[in-house]
């Protein structure tokens, strides 16, 4: 395989999912999401759908009331990875991965996941309003979004935008839009460090393997900039909240 081909596949190669989340924390969120047998699960902005696959498996796929899932994203490479993962776990008959815009999806589901994709709807408030229309009555939403852990630096505001509030403001935004809080937890510092490290790791390994590749200088500069931004501008400043909500 040419090194440039390997570079394309290395971007998310070391990541379990594209969010700061440990195995233990993910298991907790799935318990709080409470996927029931026969439920329909929807993941908007799913990436390769690791958490979606686990949610469907948790609901159960045996028998006449099998749980089914749909993941929606605009990244075809991520969707292809999701399909391969589903096939490897014998879930390909139960989970579909669809190319599309998260904000354009209108088919309702019993359990909806939307993690790190509020921007696709135009911001947190707009996302919560739109998601209320796709969560069926009695259903639940797992919503993951950024918040300020402490007063942001100017650099952090430039990176993450003006839509972010502190955690209290985020909770109030959900209440104002008619959601009820069933669970709230936040990514801890180790989860953040692991997320940032694994985001870099696949391409760092590529650089170590192909240091003379013509693209190496560009990749090195991008990774160095990201690491510098993380440790200097937003580590311990921006957080990620996971909310399980009912409407």
Short mmCIF file of C-alpha atoms in Angstrom, two decimals:
data_model
loop_
_atom_site.label_atom_id
_atom_site.label_comp_id
_atom_site.label_asym_id
_atom_site.label_seq_id
_atom_site.Cartn_x
_atom_site.Cartn_y
_atom_site.Cartn_z
CA UNK A 1 0.00 0.00 0.00
CA UNK A 2 1.33 3.45 -0.89
CA UNK A 3 2.11 5.70 2.09
CA UNK A 4 -0.40 8.27 0.85
CA UNK A 5 -3.12 5.62 0.94
CA UNK A 6 -2.10 4.67 4.46
CA UNK A 7 -2.23 8.34 5.46
CA UNK A 8 -5.89 8.51 4.42
CA UNK A 9 -6.79 5.53 6.61
CA UNK A 10 -4.61 6.58 9.56
CA UNK A 11 -6.57 9.70 10.51
CA UNK A 12 -8.97 8.01 12.95
CA UNK A 13 -7.22 4.65 13.12
CA UNK A 14 -6.43 4.81 16.86
CA UNK A 15 -9.81 6.22 17.90
CA UNK A 16 -12.63 4.09 19.32
CA UNK A 17 -15.04 6.98 18.82
CA UNK A 18 -14.60 10.62 17.89
CA UNK A 19 -15.40 12.08 21.31
CA UNK A 20 -13.72 12.17 24.76
CA UNK A 21 -15.31 9.08 26.30
CA UNK A 22 -13.98 6.08 28.22
CA UNK A 23 -15.35 2.55 28.01
CA UNK A 24 -16.79 2.86 31.52
CA UNK A 25 -18.43 6.20 30.79
CA UNK A 26 -19.91 4.88 27.54
CA UNK A 27 -21.40 1.91 29.38
CA UNK A 28 -22.97 4.28 31.92
CA UNK A 29 -24.51 6.42 29.17
CA UNK A 30 -25.98 3.38 27.44
CA UNK A 31 -27.54 2.24 30.71
CA UNK A 32 -29.09 5.68 31.17
CA UNK A 33 -30.28 5.70 27.57
CA UNK A 34 -32.14 2.48 28.41
CA UNK A 35 -32.54 1.00 24.95
CA UNK A 36 -35.45 -1.47 24.98
CA UNK A 37 -35.98 -4.56 22.79
CA UNK A 38 -37.52 -3.58 19.48
CA UNK A 39 -36.53 0.07 19.81
CA UNK A 40 -35.47 2.18 16.86
CA UNK A 41 -32.15 3.95 17.49
CA UNK A 42 -30.97 6.94 15.46
CA UNK A 43 -27.46 8.47 15.55
CA UNK A 44 -27.19 11.86 13.84
CA UNK A 45 -23.60 12.72 12.99
CA UNK A 46 -22.67 9.12 13.73
CA UNK A 47 -19.17 8.94 12.26
CA UNK A 48 -18.44 5.22 12.16
CA UNK A 49 -21.19 4.56 14.70
CA UNK A 50 -19.39 2.68 17.47
CA UNK A 51 -21.78 3.91 20.15
CA UNK A 52 -24.77 3.27 17.86
CA UNK A 53 -23.69 -0.34 17.36
CA UNK A 54 -23.37 -0.82 21.10
CA UNK A 55 -26.77 0.75 21.70
CA UNK A 56 -28.44 -1.59 19.22
CA UNK A 57 -26.67 -4.61 20.69
CA UNK A 58 -27.73 -3.52 24.18
CA UNK A 59 -31.36 -3.42 23.05
CA UNK A 60 -31.10 -6.92 21.65
CA UNK A 61 -31.28 -8.19 18.08
CA UNK A 62 -32.65 -11.70 18.57
CA UNK A 63 -36.27 -12.66 18.12
CA UNK A 64 -39.23 -10.93 16.45
CA UNK A 65 -38.68 -7.59 18.26
CA UNK A 66 -35.09 -6.92 17.26
CA UNK A 67 -33.66 -3.49 17.95
CA UNK A 68 -32.66 -1.59 14.81
CA UNK A 69 -30.49 1.44 14.20
CA UNK A 70 -29.69 4.09 11.61
CA UNK A 71 -26.55 6.21 11.52
CA UNK A 72 -26.46 9.40 9.47
CA UNK A 73 -23.28 11.24 8.48
CA UNK A 74 -21.65 13.04 5.56
CA UNK A 75 -18.28 11.25 5.82
CA UNK A 76 -18.38 8.30 3.43
CA UNK A 77 -15.11 6.83 4.74
CA UNK A 78 -16.48 6.83 8.28
CA UNK A 79 -19.74 5.26 7.09
CA UNK A 80 -17.80 2.53 5.30
CA UNK A 81 -15.91 1.81 8.50
CA UNK A 82 -19.23 1.62 10.35
CA UNK A 83 -20.63 -0.85 7.85
CA UNK A 84 -17.54 -3.03 8.22
CA UNK A 85 -17.82 -2.92 12.01
CA UNK A 86 -21.50 -3.86 11.81
CA UNK A 87 -20.75 -6.80 9.53
CA UNK A 88 -17.98 -7.99 11.83
CA UNK A 89 -20.45 -8.12 14.73
CA UNK A 90 -23.29 -9.65 12.70
CA UNK A 91 -25.26 -6.41 13.09
CA UNK A 92 -25.36 -5.46 9.41
CA UNK A 93 -29.00 -6.62 9.10
CA UNK A 94 -29.95 -4.44 12.04
CA UNK A 95 -27.97 -1.22 11.51
CA UNK A 96 -27.94 0.93 8.38
CA UNK A 97 -25.45 3.72 7.68
CA UNK A 98 -26.84 6.51 5.53
CA UNK A 99 -25.05 9.36 3.78
CA UNK A 100 -26.87 12.59 4.63
CA UNK A 101 -27.06 15.80 6.61
CA UNK A 102 -28.04 15.35 10.25
CA UNK A 103 -30.30 18.40 10.18
CA UNK A 104 -32.21 17.08 7.16
CA UNK A 105 -33.26 13.82 8.86
CA UNK A 106 -36.92 13.78 9.97
CA UNK A 107 -37.81 10.12 10.55
CA UNK A 108 -38.44 9.68 14.32
CA UNK A 109 -36.86 7.10 16.62
CA UNK A 110 -37.25 5.84 20.17
CA UNK A 111 -33.65 6.60 21.13
CA UNK A 112 -31.62 9.33 19.45
CA UNK A 113 -27.90 10.03 19.78
CA UNK A 114 -26.37 13.35 18.78
CA UNK A 115 -22.84 13.82 20.06
CA UNK A 116 -20.64 16.67 18.90
CA UNK A 117 -22.99 17.52 16.04
CA UNK A 118 -24.95 20.52 17.32
CA UNK A 119 -23.15 22.71 14.77
CA UNK A 120 -24.91 20.79 11.98
CA UNK A 121 -28.20 22.28 13.20
CA UNK A 122 -26.86 25.80 13.71
CA UNK A 123 -25.93 25.55 17.40
CA UNK A 124 -27.04 24.01 20.66
CA UNK A 125 -30.45 25.64 20.97
CA UNK A 126 -31.39 24.97 17.36
CA UNK A 127 -30.23 21.36 17.71
CA UNK A 128 -32.36 20.78 20.81
CA UNK A 129 -35.39 22.23 19.05
CA UNK A 130 -34.86 20.08 15.95
CA UNK A 131 -34.13 16.90 17.92
CA UNK A 132 -37.40 17.24 19.82
CA UNK A 133 -39.13 16.49 16.51
CA UNK A 134 -37.30 13.19 15.92
CA UNK A 135 -37.49 11.74 19.45
CA UNK A 136 -40.73 9.81 19.72
CA UNK A 137 -43.06 10.45 22.70
CA UNK A 138 -41.60 8.61 25.68
CA UNK A 139 -38.22 8.40 23.96
CA UNK A 140 -34.80 9.58 25.06
CA UNK A 141 -32.01 11.68 23.60
CA UNK A 142 -28.30 11.29 24.33
CA UNK A 143 -26.92 14.75 23.59
CA UNK A 144 -23.21 15.48 23.76
CA UNK A 145 -21.98 19.04 23.42
CA UNK A 146 -19.22 21.40 24.51
CA UNK A 147 -19.34 23.83 27.42
CA UNK A 148 -16.84 26.14 29.13
CA UNK A 149 -15.25 24.62 32.22
CA UNK A 150 -13.76 27.99 33.06
CA UNK A 151 -13.58 31.42 31.45
CA UNK A 152 -12.26 30.83 27.94
CA UNK A 153 -9.17 32.37 26.44
CA UNK A 154 -9.61 34.44 23.31
CA UNK A 155 -7.89 31.63 21.39
CA UNK A 156 -10.35 29.05 22.74
CA UNK A 157 -13.32 31.23 21.78
CA UNK A 158 -11.92 31.56 18.27
CA UNK A 159 -11.55 27.79 17.96
CA UNK A 160 -14.94 26.78 19.39
CA UNK A 161 -17.14 29.77 18.59
CA UNK A 162 -19.58 31.93 20.52
CA UNK A 163 -22.41 29.43 20.95
CA UNK A 164 -20.87 27.72 23.99
CA UNK A 165 -21.97 28.52 27.56
CA UNK A 166 -20.94 27.16 30.93
CA UNK A 167 -22.54 23.97 32.20
CA UNK A 168 -25.25 25.81 34.13
CA UNK A 169 -26.17 27.72 30.99
CA UNK A 170 -26.32 24.52 28.98
CA UNK A 171 -28.63 22.88 31.51
CA UNK A 172 -30.86 25.95 31.49
CA UNK A 173 -31.00 25.88 27.70
CA UNK A 174 -32.33 22.32 27.77
CA UNK A 175 -34.96 23.26 30.36
CA UNK A 176 -36.12 26.31 28.41
CA UNK A 177 -36.72 24.10 25.37
CA UNK A 178 -38.92 21.65 27.22
CA UNK A 179 -36.44 18.86 27.88
CA UNK A 180 -36.21 17.04 31.21
CA UNK A 181 -32.81 15.94 32.48
CA UNK A 182 -32.52 12.20 33.12
CA UNK A 183 -28.73 12.15 33.40
CA UNK A 184 -25.79 14.55 33.23
CA UNK A 185 -22.10 13.71 33.25
CA UNK A 186 -18.98 15.27 31.79
CA UNK A 187 -15.77 14.05 30.21
CA UNK A 188 -12.92 14.07 32.70
CA UNK A 189 -9.37 15.20 31.96
CA UNK A 190 -8.08 11.70 31.26
CA UNK A 191 -10.85 11.18 28.70
CA UNK A 192 -9.93 14.46 27.02
CA UNK A 193 -6.21 13.64 26.99
CA UNK A 194 -6.89 10.21 25.51
CA UNK A 195 -9.20 11.70 22.89
CA UNK A 196 -6.66 14.30 21.78
CA UNK A 197 -3.81 11.77 21.86
CA UNK A 198 -5.64 9.17 19.78
CA UNK A 199 -6.80 11.85 17.34
CA UNK A 200 -3.12 12.52 16.69
CA UNK A 201 -1.72 9.02 17.09
CA UNK A 202 -2.57 7.41 13.76
CA UNK A 203 -0.86 10.14 11.77
CA UNK A 204 2.00 10.46 14.27
CA UNK A 205 2.71 6.78 13.60
CA UNK A 206 2.47 7.43 9.86
CA UNK A 207 5.08 10.21 10.20
CA UNK A 208 7.44 7.90 12.06
CA UNK A 209 7.03 5.26 9.34
CA UNK A 210 7.22 7.58 6.31
CA UNK A 211 9.34 10.59 7.37
CA UNK A 212 10.48 11.25 3.79
CA UNK A 213 7.02 11.21 2.23
CA UNK A 214 6.33 14.45 0.29
CA UNK A 215 3.31 15.11 2.51
CA UNK A 216 5.19 14.63 5.77
CA UNK A 217 5.98 18.31 6.35
CA UNK A 218 2.33 19.33 5.93
CA UNK A 219 1.10 16.56 8.22
CA UNK A 220 3.76 17.36 10.83
CA UNK A 221 2.76 21.02 10.87
CA UNK A 222 -0.95 20.20 11.25
CA UNK A 223 -0.36 17.79 14.13
CA UNK A 224 2.05 20.13 15.89
CA UNK A 225 -0.47 22.99 15.62
CA UNK A 226 -3.28 20.83 17.04
CA UNK A 227 -1.17 19.65 19.98
CA UNK A 228 0.02 23.18 20.67
CA UNK A 229 -3.56 24.49 20.61
CA UNK A 230 -4.73 21.76 22.97
CA UNK A 231 -2.12 22.18 25.67
CA UNK A 232 -1.94 25.97 25.39
CA UNK A 233 -5.43 27.15 24.53
CA UNK A 234 -8.23 24.79 25.54
CA UNK A 235 -7.04 21.92 27.76
CA UNK A 236 -9.09 22.27 30.95
CA UNK A 237 -11.01 25.18 29.41
CA UNK A 238 -13.57 23.48 27.18
CA UNK A 239 -15.52 20.49 28.46
CA UNK A 240 -17.87 17.95 26.92
CA UNK A 241 -21.21 17.27 28.61
CA UNK A 242 -23.29 14.15 28.03
CA UNK A 243 -26.98 14.67 28.71
CA UNK A 244 -29.71 12.06 28.59
CA UNK A 245 -32.94 13.95 28.01
CA UNK A 246 -36.64 13.27 27.70
CA UNK A 247 -39.18 15.61 26.11
#
